[in-house]
CSV table of C-alpha atoms and ligand atoms in Angstrom, one decimal:
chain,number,residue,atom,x,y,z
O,1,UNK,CA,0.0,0.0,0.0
O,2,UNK,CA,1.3,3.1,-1.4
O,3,UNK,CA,1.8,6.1,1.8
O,4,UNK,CA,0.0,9.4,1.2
O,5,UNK,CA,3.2,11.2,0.5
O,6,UNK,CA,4.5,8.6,-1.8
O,7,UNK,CA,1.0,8.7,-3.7
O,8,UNK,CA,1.3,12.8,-3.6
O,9,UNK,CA,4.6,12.8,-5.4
O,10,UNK,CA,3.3,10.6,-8.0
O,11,UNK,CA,0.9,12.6,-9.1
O,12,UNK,CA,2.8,15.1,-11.6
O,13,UNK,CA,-0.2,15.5,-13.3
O,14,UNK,CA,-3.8,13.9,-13.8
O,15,UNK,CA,-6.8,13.8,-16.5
O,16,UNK,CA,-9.6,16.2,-16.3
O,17,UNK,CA,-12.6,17.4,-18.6
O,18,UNK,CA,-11.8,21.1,-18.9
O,19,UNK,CA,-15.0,23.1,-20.5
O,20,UNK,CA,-13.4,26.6,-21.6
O,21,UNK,CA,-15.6,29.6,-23.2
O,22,UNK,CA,-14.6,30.9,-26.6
O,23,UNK,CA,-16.2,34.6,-27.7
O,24,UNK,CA,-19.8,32.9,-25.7
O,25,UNK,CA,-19.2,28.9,-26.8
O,26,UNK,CA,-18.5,26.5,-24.1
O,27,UNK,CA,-16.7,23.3,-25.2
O,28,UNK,CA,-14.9,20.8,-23.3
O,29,UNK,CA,-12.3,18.1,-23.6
O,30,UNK,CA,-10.3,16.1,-21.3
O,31,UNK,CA,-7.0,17.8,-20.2
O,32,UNK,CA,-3.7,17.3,-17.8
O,33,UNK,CA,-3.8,19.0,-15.1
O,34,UNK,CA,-1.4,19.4,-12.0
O,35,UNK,CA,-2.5,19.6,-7.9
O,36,UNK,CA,-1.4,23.4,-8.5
O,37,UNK,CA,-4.8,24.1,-10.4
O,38,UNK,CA,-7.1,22.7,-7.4
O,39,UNK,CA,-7.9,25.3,-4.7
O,40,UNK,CA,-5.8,25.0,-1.2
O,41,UNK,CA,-8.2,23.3,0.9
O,42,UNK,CA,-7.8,20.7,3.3
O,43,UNK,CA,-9.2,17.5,2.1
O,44,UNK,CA,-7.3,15.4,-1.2
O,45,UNK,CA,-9.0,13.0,-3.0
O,46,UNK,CA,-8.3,10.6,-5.9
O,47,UNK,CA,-11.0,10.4,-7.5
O,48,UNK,CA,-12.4,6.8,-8.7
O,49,UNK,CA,-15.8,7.7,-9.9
O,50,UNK,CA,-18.2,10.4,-10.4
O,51,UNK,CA,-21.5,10.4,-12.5
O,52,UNK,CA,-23.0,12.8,-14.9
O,53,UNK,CA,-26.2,14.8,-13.6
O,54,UNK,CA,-28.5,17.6,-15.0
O,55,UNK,CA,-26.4,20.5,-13.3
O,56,UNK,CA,-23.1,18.6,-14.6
O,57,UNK,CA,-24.5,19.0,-18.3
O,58,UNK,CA,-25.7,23.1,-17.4
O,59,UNK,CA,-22.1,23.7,-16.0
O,60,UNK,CA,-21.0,22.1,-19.1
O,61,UNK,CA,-23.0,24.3,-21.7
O,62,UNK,CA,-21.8,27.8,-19.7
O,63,UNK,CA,-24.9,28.1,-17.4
O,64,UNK,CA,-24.0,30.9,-15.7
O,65,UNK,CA,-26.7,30.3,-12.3
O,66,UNK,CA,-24.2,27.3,-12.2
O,67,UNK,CA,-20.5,28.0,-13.3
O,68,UNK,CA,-19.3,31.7,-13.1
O,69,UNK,CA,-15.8,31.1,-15.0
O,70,UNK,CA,-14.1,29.2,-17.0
O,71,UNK,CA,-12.1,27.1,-17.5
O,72,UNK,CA,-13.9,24.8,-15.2
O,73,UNK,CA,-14.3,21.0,-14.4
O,74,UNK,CA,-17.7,20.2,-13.8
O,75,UNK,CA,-18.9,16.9,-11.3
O,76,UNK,CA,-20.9,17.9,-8.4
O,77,UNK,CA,-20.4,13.9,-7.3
O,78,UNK,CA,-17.5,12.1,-6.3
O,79,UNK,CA,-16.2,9.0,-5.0
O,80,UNK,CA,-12.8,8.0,-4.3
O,81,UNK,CA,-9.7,7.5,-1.8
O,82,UNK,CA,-8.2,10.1,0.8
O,83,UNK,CA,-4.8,11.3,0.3
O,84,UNK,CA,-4.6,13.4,3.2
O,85,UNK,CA,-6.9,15.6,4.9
O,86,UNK,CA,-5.7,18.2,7.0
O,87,UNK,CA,-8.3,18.6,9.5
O,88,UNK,CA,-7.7,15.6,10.7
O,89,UNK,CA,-11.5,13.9,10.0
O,90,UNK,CA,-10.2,11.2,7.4
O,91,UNK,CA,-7.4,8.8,7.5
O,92,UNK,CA,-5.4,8.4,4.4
O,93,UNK,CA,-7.3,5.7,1.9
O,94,UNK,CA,-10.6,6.1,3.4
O,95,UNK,CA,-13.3,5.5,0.8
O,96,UNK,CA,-15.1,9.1,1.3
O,97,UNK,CA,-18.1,10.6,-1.4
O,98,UNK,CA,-18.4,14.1,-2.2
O,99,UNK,CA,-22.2,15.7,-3.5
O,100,UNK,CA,-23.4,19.0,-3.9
O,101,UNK,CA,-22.0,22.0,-2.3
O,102,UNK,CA,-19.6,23.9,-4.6
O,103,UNK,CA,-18.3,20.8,-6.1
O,104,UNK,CA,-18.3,21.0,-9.6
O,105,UNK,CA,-20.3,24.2,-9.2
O,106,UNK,CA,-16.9,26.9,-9.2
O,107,UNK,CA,-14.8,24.1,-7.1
O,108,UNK,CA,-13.6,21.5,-10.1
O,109,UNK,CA,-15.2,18.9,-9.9
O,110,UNK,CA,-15.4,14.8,-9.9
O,111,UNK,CA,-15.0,15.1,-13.9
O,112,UNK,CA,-10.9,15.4,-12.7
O,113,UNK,CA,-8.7,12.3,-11.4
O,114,UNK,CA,-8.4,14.3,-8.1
O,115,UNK,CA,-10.6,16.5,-6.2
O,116,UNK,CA,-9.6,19.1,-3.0
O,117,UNK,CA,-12.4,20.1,-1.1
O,118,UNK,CA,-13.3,21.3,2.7
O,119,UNK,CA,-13.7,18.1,4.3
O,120,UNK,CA,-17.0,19.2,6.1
O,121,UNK,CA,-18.2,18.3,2.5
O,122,UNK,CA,-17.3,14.4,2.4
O,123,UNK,CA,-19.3,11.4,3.8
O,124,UNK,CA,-17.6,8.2,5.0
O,125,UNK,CA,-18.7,5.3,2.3
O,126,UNK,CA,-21.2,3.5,4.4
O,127,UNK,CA,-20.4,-0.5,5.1
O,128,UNK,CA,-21.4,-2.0,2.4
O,129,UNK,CA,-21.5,0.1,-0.4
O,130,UNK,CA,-19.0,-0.1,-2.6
O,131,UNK,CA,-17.8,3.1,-4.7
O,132,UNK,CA,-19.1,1.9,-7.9
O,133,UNK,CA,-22.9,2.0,-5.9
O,134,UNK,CA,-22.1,4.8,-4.7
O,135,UNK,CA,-21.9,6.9,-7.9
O,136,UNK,CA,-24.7,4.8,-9.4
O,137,UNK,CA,-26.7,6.7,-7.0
O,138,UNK,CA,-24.6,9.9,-6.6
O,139,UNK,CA,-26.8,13.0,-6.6
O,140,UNK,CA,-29.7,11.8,-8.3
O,141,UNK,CA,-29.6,8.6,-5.6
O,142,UNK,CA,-29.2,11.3,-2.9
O,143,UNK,CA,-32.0,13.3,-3.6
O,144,UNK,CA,-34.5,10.4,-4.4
O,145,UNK,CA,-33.5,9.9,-1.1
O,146,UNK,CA,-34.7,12.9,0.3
O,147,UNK,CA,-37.4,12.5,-1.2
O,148,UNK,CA,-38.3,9.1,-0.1
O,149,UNK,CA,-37.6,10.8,3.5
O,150,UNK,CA,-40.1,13.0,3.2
O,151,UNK,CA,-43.1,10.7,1.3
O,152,UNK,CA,-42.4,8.0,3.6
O,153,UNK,CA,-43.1,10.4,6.4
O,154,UNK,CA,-46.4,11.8,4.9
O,155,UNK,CA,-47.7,8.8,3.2
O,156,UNK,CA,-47.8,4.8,3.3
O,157,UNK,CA,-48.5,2.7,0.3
O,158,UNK,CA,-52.3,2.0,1.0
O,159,UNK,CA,-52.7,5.9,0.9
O,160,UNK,CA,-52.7,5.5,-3.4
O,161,UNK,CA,-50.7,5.7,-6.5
O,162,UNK,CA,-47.3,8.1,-5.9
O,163,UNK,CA,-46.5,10.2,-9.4
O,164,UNK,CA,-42.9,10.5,-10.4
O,165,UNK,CA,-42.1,12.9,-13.4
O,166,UNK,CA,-39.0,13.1,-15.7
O,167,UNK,CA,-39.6,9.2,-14.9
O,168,UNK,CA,-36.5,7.8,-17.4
O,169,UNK,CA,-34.0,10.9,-16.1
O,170,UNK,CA,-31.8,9.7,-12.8
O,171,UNK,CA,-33.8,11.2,-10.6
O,172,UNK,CA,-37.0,10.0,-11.6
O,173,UNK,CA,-35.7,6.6,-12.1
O,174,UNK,CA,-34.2,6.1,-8.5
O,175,UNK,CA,-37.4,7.3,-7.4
O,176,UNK,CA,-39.6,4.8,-9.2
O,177,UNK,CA,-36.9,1.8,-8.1
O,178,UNK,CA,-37.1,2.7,-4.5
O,179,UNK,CA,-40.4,3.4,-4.1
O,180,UNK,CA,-41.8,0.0,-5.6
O,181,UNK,CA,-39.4,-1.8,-3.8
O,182,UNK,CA,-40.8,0.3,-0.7
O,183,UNK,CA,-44.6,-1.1,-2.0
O,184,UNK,CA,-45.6,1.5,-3.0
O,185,UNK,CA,-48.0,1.9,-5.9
O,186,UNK,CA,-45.9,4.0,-8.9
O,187,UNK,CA,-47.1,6.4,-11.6
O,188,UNK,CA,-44.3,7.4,-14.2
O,189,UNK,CA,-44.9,10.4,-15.9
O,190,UNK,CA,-42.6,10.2,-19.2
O,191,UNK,CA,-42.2,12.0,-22.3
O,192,UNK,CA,-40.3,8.7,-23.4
O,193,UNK,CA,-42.9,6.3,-25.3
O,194,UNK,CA,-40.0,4.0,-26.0
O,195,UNK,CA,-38.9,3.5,-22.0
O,196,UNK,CA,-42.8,2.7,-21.2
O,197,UNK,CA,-41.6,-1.0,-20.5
O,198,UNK,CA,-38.2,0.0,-18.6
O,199,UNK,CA,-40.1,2.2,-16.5
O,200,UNK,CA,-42.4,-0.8,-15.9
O,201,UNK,CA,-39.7,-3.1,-15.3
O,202,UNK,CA,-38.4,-0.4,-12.8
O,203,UNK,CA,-41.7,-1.4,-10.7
O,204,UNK,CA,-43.8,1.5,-11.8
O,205,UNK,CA,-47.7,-0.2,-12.0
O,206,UNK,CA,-48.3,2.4,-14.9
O,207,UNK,CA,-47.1,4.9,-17.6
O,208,UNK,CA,-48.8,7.7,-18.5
O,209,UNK,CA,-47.1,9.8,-21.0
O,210,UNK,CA,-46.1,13.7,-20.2
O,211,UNK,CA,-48.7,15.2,-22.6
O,212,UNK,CA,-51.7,14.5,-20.7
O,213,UNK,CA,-49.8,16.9,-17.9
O,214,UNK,CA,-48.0,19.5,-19.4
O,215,UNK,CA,-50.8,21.6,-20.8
O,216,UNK,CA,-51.1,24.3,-19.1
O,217,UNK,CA,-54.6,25.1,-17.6
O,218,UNK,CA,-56.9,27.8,-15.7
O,219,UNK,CA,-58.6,25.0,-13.4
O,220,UNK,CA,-57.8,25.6,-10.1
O,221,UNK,CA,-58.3,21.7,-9.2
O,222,UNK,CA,-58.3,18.5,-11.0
O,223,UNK,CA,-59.6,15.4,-10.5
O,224,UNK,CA,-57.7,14.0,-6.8
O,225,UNK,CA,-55.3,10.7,-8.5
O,226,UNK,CA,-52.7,10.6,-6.9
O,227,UNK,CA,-51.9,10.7,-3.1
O,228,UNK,CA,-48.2,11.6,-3.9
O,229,UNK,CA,-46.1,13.1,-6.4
O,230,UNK,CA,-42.3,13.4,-6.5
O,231,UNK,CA,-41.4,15.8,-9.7
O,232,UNK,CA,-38.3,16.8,-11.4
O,233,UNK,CA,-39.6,18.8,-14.4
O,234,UNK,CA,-41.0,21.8,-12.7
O,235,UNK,CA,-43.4,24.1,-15.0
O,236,UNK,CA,-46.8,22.9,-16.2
O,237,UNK,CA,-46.4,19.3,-15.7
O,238,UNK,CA,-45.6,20.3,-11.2
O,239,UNK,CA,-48.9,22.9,-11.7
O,240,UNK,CA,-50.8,19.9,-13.4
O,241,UNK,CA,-49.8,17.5,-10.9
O,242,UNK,CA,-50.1,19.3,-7.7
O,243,UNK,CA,-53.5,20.0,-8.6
O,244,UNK,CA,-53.9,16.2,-9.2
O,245,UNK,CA,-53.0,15.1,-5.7
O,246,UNK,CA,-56.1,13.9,-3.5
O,247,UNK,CA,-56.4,15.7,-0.2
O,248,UNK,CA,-53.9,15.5,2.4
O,249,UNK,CA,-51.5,14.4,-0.6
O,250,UNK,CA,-47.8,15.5,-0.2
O,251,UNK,CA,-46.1,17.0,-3.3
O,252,UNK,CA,-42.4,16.8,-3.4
O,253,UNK,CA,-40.4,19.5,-5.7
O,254,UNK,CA,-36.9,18.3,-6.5
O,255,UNK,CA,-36.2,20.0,-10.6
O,256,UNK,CA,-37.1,21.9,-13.0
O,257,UNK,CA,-35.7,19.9,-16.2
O,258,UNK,CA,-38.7,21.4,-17.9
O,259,UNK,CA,-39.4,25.4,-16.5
O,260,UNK,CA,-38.9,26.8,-12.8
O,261,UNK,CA,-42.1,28.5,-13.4
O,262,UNK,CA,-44.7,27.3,-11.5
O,263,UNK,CA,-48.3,28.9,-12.2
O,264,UNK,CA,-51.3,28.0,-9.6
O,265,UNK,CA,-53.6,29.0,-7.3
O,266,UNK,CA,-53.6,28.5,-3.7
O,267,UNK,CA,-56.4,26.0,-3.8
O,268,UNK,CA,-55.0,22.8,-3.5
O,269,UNK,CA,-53.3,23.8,0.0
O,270,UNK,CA,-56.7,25.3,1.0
O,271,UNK,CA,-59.2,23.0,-0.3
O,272,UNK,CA,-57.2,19.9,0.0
O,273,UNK,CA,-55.0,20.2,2.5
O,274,UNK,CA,-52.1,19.4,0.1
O,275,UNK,CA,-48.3,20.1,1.5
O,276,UNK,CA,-45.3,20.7,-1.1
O,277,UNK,CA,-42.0,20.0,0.5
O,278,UNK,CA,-38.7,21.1,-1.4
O,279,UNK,CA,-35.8,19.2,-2.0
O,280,UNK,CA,-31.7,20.7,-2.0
O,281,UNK,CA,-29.5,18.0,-2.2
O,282,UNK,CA,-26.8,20.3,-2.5
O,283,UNK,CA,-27.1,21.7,1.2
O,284,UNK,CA,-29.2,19.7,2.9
O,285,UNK,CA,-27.3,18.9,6.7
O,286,UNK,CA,-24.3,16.3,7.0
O,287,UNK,CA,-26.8,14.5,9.8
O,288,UNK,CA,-29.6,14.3,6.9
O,289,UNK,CA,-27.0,12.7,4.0
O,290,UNK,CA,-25.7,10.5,6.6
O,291,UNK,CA,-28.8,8.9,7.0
O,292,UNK,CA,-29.7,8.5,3.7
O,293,UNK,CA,-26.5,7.5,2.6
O,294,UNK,CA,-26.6,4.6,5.2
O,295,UNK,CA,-30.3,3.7,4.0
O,296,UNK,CA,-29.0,3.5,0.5
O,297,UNK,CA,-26.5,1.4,1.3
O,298,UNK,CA,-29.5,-0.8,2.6
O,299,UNK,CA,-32.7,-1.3,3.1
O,300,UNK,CA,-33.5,1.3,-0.2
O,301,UNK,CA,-31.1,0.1,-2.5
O,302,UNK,CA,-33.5,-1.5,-5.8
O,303,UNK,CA,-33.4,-4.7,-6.4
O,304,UNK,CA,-32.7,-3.9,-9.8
O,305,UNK,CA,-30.0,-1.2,-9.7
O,306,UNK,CA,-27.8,-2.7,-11.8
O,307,UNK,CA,-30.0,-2.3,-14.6
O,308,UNK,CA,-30.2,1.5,-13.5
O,309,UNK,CA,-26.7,2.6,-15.3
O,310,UNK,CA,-24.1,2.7,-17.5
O,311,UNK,CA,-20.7,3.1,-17.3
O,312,UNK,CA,-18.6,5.5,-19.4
O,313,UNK,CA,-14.9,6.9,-19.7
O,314,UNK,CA,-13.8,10.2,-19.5
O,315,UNK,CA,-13.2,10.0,-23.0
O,316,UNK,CA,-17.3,10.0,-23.9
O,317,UNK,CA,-18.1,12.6,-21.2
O,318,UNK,CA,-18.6,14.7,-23.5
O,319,UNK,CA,-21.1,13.4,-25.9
O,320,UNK,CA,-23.1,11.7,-23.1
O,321,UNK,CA,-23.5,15.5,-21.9
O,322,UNK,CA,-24.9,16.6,-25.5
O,323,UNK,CA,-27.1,13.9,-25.3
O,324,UNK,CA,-28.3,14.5,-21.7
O,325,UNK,CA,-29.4,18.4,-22.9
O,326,UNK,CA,-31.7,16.5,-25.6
O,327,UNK,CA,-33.3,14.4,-23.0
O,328,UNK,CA,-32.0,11.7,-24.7
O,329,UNK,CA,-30.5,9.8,-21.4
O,330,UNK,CA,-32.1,6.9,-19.6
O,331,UNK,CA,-31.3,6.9,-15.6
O,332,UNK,CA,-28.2,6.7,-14.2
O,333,UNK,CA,-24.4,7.4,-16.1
O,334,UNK,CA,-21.4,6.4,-14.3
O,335,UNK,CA,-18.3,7.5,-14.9
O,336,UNK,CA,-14.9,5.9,-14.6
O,337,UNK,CA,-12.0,8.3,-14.0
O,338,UNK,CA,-9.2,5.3,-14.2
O,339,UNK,CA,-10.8,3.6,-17.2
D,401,LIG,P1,-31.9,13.8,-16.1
D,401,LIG,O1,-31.4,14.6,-17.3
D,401,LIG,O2,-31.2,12.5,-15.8
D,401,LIG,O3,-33.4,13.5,-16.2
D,401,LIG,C1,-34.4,14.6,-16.4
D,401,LIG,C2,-35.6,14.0,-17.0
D,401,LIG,O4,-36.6,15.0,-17.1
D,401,LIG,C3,-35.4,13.5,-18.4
D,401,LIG,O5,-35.0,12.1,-18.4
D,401,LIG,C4,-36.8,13.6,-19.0
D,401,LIG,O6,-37.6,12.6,-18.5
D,401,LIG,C5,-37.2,14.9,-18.3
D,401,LIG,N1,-36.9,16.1,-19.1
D,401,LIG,C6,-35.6,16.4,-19.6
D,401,LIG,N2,-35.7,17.6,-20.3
D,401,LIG,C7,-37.0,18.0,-20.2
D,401,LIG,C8,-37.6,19.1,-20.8
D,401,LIG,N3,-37.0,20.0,-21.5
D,401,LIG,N4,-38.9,19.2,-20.5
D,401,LIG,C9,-39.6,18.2,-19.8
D,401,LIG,N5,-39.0,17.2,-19.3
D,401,LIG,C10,-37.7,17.0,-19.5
D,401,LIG,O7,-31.7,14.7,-14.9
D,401,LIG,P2,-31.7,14.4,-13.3
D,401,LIG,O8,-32.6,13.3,-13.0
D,401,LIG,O9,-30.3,14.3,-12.8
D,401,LIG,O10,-32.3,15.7,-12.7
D,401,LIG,C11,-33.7,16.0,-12.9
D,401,LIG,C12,-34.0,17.4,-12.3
D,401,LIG,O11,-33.8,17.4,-10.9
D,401,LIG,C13,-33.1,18.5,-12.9
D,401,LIG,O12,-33.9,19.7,-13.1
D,401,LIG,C14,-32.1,18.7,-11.9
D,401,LIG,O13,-31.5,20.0,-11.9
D,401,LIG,C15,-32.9,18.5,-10.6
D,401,LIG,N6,-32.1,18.1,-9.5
D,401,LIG,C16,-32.3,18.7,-8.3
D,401,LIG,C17,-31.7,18.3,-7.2
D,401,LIG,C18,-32.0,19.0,-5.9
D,401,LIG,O14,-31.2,18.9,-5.0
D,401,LIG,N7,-33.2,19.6,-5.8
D,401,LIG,C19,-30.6,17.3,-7.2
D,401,LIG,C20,-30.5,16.6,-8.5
D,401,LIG,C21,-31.2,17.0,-9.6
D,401,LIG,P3,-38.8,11.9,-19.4
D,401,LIG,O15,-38.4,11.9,-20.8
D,401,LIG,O16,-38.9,10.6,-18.8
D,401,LIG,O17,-40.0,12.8,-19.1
């Protein structure tokens, strides 16, 4: 086993996506890079996967709410192994993950074979969860976990059919995994025809294709279907949906893949009782992704997360971004840093 120092010395230089701005065009490829261009910070990490999610492919494409310069390495997730951590929190070759925060945001990010980051910011691998699982879930396992946090809390399966929209993305399809193996009864919501029977092999009960929610509408209520609703889209299809839910139904906002806008009336919480409950992954408290993180590791994980992902090298980050703006991604993308 290599020591920390030893490892540091070896590591003249390392691979990273860069995504550098030219006259208002972002466009990325994968770069070397030395320990001298991550910021001074107290935690080192070799990175040995990350995954691609929604905010990875804005940062990508020079969305400035996201990234505010370039050249950057996007990757809000990371997994990997501690070189050293000067605060003392880690031992070196710890298996530790990093989500959310400024990782990847104007920190570079898990798209690099090293990271440096406070190391407020990382979580101990749980037992059992290997880093591979752990990037299969990464930030779009995370927040399905919050989710599932808060229906679980609200709702129990004999309470009705839970919605989940953007059903195919990574978020939406950690949702409907989880859930059914939780028993609960799933509606995917999809603009994806041709993923109706992957969504169903996922454990949804039913598919019902985005159209018939993303009109937009003056009715202040619809007719009460579903008892729950976890979306990811935002815009018309949330303002359809909440106004779907049955009363006492909880509503839980995690995206906006589609609009941020949300247009409704105040109906459904005075009528019906209805709560909507937000979701930041990218904050939420070190005791909160501790727990989630160990149910992952657990009694949440699907039974059929392997079919959840797939792998990819930093070579293809790039065009699996590209494809990820057209919606044309099905759940999870892992990415291999020493592939
Ligand atoms: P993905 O790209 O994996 O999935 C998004 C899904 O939304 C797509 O598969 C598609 O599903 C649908 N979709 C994509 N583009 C559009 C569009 N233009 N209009 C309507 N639907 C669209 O992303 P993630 O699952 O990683 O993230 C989903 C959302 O959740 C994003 O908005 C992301 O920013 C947000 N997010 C929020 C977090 C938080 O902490 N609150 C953390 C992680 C993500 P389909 O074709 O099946 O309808």
């Amino acid at each position: 086993m290599q020591t920390g120092s030893e490892s540091l010395m070896d590591v003249l230089s390392f691979k990273s996506y860069v995504v550098e701005e030219h006259e208002g065009k972002y466009s990325g490829e994968v770069k070397k890079r030395t320990l001298d261009d991550l910021p001074e910070d107290e935690l080192l990490v070799k990175v040995h996967y990350s995954s691609l999610n929604y905010k990875d492919a804005l940062s990508a494409s020079g969305n400035k709410g996201v990234t505010k310069k370039y050249p950057h390495t996007p990757g809000v997730d990371a997994v990997g192994t501690v070189v050293h951590d000067f605060s003392g929190r880690f031992q070196e070759h710890e298996a530790v993950i990093v989500t959310g925060y400024d990782l990847g945001m104007n920190t570079p990010g898990g798209f690099g074979q090293y990271i440096r980051v406070p190391s407020s910011w990382a979580v101990r691998l749980p037992d059992g969860m290997t880093m591979q699982d752990a990037m299969i879930f990464g930030t779009a396992g995370l927040t399905a976990g919050l989710a599932l946090l808060k229906i679980t809390e609200a709702l129990k399966p004999e309470d009705g059919r839970i919605a989940v929209s953007g059903a195919s993305g990574g978020v939406g399809t950690m949702c409907i995994a989880m859930l059914a193996k939780l028993g609960y009864s799933v509606a995917a919501v999809s603009s994806k025809e041709q993923e109706r029977e992957f969504l169903l092999t996922l454990g949804a009960c039913e598919f019902l294709p985005r159209s018939d929610f993303d009109k937009e509408s003056s009715s202040p209520l619809l007719k009460g279907e579903f008892s729950g609703v976890i979306d990811t889209v935002g815009g018309a299809v949330l303002s359809t949906l909440i106004r779907s839910v049955k009363p006492l139904g909880t509503v839980v906002a995690c995206g906006n893949a589609l609009s941020p806008k949300l247009e409704l009336t105040v109906y459904p919480f005075i009528l019906r009782g209805i709560s909507l409950i937000g979701i930041d992954s990218q904050h939420c408290p070190m005791s909160v992704r501790e727990t989630v993180w160990d149910r992952l590791a657990y009694q949440w994980k699907p039974e059929v997360f392997e079919t959840l992902y797939r792998e990819i090298t930093l070579d293809e980050i790039g065009d699996t971004i590209d494809l990820m703006l057209k919606a044309k991604i099905k759940g999870r993308t892992l990415l291999n840093l020493n592939a």
